[in-house]
mmCIF file of C-alpha atoms (C1' of nucleotides) in Angstrom:
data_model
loop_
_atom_site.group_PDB
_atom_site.id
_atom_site.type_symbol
_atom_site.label_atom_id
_atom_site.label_comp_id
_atom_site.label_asym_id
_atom_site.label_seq_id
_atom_site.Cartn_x
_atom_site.Cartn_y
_atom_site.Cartn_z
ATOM 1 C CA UNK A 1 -3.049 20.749 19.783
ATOM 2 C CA UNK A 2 -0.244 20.218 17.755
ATOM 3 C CA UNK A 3 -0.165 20.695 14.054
ATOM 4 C CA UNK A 4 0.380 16.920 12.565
ATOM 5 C CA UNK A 5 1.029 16.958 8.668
ATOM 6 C CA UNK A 6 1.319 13.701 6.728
ATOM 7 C CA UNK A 7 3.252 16.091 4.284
ATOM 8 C CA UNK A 8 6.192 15.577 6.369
ATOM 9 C CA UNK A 9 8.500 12.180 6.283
ATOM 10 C CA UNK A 10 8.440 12.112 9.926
ATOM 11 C CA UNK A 11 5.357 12.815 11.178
ATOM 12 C CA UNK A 12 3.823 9.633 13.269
ATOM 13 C CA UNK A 13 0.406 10.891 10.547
ATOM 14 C CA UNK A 14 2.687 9.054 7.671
ATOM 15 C CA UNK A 15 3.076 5.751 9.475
ATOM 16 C CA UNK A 16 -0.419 5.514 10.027
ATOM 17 C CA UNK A 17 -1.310 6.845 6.381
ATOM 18 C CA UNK A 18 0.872 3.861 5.219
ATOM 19 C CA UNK A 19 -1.178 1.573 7.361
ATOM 20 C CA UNK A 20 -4.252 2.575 6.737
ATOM 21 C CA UNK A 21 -4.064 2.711 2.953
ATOM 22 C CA UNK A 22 -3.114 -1.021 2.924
ATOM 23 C CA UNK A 23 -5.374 -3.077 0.213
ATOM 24 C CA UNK A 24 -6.186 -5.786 3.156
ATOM 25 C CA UNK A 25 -6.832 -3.397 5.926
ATOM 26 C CA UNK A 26 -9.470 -1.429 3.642
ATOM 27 C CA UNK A 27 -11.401 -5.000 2.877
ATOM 28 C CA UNK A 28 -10.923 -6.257 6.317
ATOM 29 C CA UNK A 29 -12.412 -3.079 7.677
ATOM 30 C CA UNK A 30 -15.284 -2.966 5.468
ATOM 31 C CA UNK A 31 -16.020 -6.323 6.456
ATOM 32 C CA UNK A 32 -16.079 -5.934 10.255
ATOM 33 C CA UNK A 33 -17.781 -2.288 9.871
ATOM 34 C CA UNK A 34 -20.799 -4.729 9.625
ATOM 35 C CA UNK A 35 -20.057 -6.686 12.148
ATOM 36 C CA UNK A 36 -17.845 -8.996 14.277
ATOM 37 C CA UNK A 37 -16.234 -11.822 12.754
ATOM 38 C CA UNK A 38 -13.731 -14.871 13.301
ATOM 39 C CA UNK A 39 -10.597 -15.277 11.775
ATOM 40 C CA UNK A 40 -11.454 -17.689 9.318
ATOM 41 C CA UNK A 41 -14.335 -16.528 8.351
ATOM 42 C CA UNK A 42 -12.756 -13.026 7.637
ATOM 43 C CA UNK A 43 -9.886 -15.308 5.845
ATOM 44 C CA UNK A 44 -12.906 -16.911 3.768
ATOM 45 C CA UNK A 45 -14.771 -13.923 2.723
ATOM 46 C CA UNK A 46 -11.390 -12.290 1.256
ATOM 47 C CA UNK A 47 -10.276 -13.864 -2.162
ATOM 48 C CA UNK A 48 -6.924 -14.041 -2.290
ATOM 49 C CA UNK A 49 -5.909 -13.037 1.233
ATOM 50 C CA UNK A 50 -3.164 -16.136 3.112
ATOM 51 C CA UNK A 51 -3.310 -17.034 6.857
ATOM 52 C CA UNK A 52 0.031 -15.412 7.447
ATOM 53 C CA UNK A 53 -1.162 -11.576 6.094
ATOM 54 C CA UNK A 54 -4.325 -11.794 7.711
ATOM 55 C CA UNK A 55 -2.522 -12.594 11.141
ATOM 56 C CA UNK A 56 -0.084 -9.709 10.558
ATOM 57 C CA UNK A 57 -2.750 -7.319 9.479
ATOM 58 C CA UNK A 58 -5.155 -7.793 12.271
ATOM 59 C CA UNK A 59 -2.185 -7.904 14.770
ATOM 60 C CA UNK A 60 -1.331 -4.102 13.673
ATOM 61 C CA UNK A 61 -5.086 -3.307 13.016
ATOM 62 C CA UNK A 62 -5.388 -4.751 17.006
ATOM 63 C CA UNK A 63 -1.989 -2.531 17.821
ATOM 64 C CA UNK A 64 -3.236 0.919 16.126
ATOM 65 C CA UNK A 65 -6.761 0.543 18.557
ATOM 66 C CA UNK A 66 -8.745 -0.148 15.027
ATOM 67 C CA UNK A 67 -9.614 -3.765 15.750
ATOM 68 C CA UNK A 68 -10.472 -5.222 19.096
ATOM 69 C CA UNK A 69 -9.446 -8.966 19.346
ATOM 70 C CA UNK A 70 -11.807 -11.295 22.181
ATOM 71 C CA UNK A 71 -11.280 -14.728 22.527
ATOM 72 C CA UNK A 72 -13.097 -17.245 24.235
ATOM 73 C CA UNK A 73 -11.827 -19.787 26.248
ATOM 74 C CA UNK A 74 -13.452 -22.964 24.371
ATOM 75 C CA UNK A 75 -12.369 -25.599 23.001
ATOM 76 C CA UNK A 76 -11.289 -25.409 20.549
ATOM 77 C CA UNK A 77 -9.992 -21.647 21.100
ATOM 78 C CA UNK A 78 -13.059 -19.091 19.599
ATOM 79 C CA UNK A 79 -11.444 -15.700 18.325
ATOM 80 C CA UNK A 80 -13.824 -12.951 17.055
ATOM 81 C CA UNK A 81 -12.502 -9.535 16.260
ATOM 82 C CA UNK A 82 -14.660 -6.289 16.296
ATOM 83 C CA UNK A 83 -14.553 -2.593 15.190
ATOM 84 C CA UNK A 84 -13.101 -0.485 17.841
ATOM 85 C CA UNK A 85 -14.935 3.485 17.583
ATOM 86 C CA UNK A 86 -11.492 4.388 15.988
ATOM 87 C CA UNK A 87 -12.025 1.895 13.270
ATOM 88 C CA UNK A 88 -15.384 2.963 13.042
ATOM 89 C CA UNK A 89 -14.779 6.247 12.244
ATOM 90 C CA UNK A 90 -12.733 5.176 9.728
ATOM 91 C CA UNK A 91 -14.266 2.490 7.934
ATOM 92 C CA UNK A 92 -16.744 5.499 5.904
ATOM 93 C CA UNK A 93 -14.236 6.655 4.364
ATOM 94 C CA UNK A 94 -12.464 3.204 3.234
ATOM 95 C CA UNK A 95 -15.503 1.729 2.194
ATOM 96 C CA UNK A 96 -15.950 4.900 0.352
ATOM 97 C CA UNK A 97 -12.840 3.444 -1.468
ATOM 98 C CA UNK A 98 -14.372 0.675 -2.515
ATOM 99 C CA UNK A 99 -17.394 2.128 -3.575
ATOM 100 C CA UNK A 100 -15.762 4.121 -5.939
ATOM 101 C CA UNK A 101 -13.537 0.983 -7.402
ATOM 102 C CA UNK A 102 -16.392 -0.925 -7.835
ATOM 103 C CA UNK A 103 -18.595 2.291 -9.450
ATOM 104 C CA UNK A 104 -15.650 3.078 -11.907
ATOM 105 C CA UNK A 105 -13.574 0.303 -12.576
ATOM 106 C CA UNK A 106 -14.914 0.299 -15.849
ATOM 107 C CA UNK A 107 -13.905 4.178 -16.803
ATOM 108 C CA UNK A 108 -10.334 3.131 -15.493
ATOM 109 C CA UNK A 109 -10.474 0.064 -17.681
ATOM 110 C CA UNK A 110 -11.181 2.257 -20.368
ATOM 111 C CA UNK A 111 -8.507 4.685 -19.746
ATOM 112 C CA UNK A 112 -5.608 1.897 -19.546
ATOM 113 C CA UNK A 113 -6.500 0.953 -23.105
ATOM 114 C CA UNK A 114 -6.294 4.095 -24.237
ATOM 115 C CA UNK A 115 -3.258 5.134 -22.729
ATOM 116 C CA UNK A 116 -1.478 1.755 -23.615
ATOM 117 C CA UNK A 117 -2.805 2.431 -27.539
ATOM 118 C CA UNK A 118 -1.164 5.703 -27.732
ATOM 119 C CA UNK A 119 1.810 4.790 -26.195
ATOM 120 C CA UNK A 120 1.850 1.288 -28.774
ATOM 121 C CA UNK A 121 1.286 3.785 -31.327
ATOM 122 C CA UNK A 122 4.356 6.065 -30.727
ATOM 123 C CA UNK A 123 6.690 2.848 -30.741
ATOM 124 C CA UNK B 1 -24.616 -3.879 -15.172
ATOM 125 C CA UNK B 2 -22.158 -5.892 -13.852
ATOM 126 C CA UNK B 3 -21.442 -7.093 -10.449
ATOM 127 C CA UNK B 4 -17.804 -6.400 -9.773
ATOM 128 C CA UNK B 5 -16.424 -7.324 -5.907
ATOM 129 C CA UNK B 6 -13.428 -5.884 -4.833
ATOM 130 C CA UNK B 7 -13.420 -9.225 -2.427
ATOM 131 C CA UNK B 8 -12.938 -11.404 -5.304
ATOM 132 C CA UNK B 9 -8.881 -12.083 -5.942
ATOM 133 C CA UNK B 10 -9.356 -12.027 -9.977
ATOM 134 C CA UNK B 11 -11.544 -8.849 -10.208
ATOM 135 C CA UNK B 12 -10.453 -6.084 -11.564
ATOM 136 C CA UNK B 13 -11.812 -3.648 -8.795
ATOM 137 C CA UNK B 14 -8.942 -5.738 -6.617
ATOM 138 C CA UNK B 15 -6.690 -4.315 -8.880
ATOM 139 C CA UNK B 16 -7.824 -0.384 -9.030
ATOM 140 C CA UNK B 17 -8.011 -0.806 -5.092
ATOM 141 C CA UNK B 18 -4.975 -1.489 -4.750
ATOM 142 C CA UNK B 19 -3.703 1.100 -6.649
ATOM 143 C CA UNK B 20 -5.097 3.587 -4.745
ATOM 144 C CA UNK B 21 -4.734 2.400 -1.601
ATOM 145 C CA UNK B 22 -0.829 4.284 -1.870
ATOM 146 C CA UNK B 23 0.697 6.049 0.558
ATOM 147 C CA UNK B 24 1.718 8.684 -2.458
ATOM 148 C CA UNK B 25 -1.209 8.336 -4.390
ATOM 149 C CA UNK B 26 -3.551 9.518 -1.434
ATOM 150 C CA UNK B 27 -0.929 12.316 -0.802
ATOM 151 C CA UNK B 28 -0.342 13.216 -4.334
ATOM 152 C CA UNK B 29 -4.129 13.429 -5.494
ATOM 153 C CA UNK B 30 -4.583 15.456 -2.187
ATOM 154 C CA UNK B 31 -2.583 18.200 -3.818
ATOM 155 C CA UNK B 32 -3.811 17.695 -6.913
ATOM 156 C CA UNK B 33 -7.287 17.894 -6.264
ATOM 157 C CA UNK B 34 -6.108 21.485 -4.957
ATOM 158 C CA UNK B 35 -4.617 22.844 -8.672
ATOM 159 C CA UNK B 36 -2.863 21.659 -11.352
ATOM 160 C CA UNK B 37 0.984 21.045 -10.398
ATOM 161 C CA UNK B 38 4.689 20.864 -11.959
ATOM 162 C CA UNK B 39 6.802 17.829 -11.259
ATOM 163 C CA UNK B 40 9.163 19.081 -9.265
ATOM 164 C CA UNK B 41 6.935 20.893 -6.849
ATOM 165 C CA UNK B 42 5.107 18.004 -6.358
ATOM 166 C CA UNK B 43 8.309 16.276 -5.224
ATOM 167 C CA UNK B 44 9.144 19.327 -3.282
ATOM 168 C CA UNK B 45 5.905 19.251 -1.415
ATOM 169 C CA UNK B 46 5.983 15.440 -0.052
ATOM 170 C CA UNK B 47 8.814 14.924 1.680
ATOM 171 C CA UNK B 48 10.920 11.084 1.568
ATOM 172 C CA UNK B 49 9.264 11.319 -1.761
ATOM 173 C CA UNK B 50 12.009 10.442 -4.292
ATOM 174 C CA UNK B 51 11.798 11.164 -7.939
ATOM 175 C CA UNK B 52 11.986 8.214 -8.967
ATOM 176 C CA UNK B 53 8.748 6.553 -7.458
ATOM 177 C CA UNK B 54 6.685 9.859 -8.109
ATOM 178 C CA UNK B 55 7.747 9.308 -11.741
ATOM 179 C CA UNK B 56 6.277 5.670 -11.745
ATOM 180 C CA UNK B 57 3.401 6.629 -9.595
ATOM 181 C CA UNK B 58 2.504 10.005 -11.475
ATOM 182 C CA UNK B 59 2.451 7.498 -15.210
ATOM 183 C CA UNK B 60 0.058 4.760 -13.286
ATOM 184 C CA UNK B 61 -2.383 7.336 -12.152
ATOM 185 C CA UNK B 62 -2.172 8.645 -15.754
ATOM 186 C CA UNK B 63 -2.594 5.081 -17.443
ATOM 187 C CA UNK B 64 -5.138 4.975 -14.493
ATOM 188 C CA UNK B 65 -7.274 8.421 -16.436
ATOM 189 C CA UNK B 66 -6.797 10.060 -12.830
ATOM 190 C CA UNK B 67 -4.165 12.052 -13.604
ATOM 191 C CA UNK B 68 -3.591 14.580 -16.994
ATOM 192 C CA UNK B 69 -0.323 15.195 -17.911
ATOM 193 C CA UNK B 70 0.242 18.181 -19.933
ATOM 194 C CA UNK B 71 3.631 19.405 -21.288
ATOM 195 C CA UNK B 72 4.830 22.234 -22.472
ATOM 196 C CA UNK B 73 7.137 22.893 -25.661
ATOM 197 C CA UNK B 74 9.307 25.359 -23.513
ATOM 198 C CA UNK B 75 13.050 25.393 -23.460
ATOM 199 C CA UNK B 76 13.456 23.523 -20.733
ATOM 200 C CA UNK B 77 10.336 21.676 -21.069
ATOM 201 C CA UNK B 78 7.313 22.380 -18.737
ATOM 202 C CA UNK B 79 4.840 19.425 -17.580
ATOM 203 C CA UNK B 80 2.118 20.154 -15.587
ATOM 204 C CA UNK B 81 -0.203 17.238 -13.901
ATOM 205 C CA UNK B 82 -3.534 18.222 -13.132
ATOM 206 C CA UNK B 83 -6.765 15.971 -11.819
ATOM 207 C CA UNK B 84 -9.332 14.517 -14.087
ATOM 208 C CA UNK B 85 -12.803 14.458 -13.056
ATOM 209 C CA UNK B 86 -12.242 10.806 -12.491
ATOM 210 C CA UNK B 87 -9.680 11.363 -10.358
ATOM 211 C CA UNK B 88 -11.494 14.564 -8.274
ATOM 212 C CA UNK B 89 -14.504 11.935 -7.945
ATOM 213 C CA UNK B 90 -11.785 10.219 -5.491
ATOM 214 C CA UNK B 91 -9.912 12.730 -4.376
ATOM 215 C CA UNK B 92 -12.852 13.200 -1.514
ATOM 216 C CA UNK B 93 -12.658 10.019 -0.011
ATOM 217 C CA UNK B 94 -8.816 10.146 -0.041
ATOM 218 C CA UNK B 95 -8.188 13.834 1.549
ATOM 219 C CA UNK B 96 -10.902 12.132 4.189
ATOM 220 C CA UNK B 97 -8.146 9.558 5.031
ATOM 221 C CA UNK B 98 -5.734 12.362 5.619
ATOM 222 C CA UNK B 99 -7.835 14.360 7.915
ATOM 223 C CA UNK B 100 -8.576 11.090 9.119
ATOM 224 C CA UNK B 101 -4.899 10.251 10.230
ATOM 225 C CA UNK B 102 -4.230 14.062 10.763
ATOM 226 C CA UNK B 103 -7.127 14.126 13.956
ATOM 227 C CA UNK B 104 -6.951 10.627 15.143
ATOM 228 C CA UNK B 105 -3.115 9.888 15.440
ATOM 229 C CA UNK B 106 -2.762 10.796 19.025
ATOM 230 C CA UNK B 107 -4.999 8.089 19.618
ATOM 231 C CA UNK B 108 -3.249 5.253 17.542
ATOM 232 C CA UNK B 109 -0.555 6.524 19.274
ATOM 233 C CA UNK B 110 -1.929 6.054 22.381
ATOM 234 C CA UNK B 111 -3.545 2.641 21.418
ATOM 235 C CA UNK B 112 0.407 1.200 20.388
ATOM 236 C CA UNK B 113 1.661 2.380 23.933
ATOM 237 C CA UNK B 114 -0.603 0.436 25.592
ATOM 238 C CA UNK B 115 -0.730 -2.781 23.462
ATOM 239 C CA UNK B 116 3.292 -2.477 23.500
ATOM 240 C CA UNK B 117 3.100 -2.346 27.268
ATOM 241 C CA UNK B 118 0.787 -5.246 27.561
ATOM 242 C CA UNK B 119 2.914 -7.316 25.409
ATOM 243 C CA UNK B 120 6.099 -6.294 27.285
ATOM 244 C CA UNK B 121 4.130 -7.102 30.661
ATOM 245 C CA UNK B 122 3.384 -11.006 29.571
ATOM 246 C CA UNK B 123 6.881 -11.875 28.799
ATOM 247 C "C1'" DC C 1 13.102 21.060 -15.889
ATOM 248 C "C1'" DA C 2 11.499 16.567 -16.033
ATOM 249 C "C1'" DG C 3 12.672 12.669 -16.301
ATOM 250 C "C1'" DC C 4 15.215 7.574 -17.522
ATOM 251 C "C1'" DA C 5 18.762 3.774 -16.548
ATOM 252 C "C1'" DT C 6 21.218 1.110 -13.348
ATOM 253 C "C1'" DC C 7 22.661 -1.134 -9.178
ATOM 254 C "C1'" DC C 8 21.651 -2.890 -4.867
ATOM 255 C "C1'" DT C 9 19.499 -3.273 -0.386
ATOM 256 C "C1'" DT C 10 15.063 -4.245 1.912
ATOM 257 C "C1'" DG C 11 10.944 -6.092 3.081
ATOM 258 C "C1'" DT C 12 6.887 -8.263 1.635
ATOM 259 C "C1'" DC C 13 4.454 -12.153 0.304
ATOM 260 C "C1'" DG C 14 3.175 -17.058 -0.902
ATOM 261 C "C1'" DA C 15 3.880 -21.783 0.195
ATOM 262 C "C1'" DT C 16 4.510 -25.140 3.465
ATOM 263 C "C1'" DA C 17 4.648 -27.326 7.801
ATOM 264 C "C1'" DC C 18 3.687 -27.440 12.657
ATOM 265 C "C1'" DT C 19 1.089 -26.310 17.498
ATOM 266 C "C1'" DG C 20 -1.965 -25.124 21.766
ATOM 267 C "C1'" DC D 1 -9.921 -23.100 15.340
ATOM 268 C "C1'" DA D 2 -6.541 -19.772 15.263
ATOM 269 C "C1'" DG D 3 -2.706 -19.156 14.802
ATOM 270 C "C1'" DT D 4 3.224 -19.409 14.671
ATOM 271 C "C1'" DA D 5 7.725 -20.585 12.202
ATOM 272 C "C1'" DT D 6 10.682 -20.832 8.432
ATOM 273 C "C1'" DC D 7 12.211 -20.501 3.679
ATOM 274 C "C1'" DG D 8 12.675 -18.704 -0.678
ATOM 275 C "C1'" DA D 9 11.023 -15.779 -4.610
ATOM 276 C "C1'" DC D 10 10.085 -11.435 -5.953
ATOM 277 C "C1'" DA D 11 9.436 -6.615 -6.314
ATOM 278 C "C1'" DA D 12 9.358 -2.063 -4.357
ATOM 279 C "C1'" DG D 13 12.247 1.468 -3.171
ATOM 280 C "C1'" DG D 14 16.724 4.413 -2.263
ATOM 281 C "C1'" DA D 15 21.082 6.193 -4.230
ATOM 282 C "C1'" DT D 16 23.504 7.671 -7.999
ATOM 283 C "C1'" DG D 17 24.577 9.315 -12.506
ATOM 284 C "C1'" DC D 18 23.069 10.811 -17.053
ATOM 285 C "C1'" DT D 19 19.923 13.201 -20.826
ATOM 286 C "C1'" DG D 20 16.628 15.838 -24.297
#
DNA sequence: CAGCATCCTTGTCGATACTG
DNA sequence: CAGTATCGACAAGGATGCTG
């Protein structure tokens, strides 16, 4: 049992700190937590996410045993990706995330206006 | 009541996810949430951190209202950043992404080997 | 001590076009 | 449907030097 600390620039715990806090990876996550889904629909359901970053995203997601990827030999080709149990021990806490975004976006809101007042103020 | 949705491209939740979905915010609020904390130990204590991203990242997370910043008319002059409650509300969910990484990294580890090897294997 | 200003190298991302 | 390939714009980040 070795003692891992994220702390540290060059413990393997920081590269997957940096993956896992990715803005994509914590919707995509929440997203298949419920469920399995197909690339585009995953693609549809986030605003503002391209074909290109969803393909790299769920290619490392598939890499770092958080996302399993089955496809199905139709035709045209059917892809559906699922929660692995690594993911799924994850996804709590990263929909946690976006529980608390959504729950206090507004006292954040409120915050940036006050901050950027004082500071217009001093100038 | 308002329905914000972190899934929507133009809502502000998007925004205040992606903030803290950051590699140094989850680290830096970790140590926060612990005690207040002087600038320079902070950039002591999180190593390939460089002074000037914690600067930048320490004034978002105050614009932000998670972070106080307090300072100190001493010769030189003292700042201390400490947590607001806003910020401890989050603090939870992030530390949980540490531990997270911290427990399960052997097994992303693991999961990379073998994707790397099955990749190697088809070419 | 706690920063800010500057340069410069990276990589990250969006847009676009093409394929099995 | 589920991607890959390529280009170009842009911004984040490291290194360095300076300051109240």
């Amino acid at each position: 049992m070795k003692a891992w600390n994220a702390y540290a620039a060059d413990c393997p715990t920081r590269f997957a700190l940096d993956r896992i806090t990715d803005k994509w990876t914590v919707l995509l996550l929440g997203l298949l937590a419920d469920g399995p889904q197909r690339f585009n629909a995953l693609l549809r359901q986030v605003s503002g996410l391209s074909q290109k970053v969803l393909s790299q995203t769920l290619k490392r997601l598939e890499r770092d045993g958080l996302v399993h990827r089955k496809a199905f030999a139709t035709v045209p080709v059917t892809v559906e990706y699922s929660i692995t149990p690594l993911g799924a021990a994850l996804s709590g806490s990263l929909k946690a995330l976006i529980v608390w975004a959504e729950s206090n976006i507004e006292s954040v809101l409120t915050a940036q206006a006050r901050y950027d007042a004082e500071k217009a103020a001093t100038v």
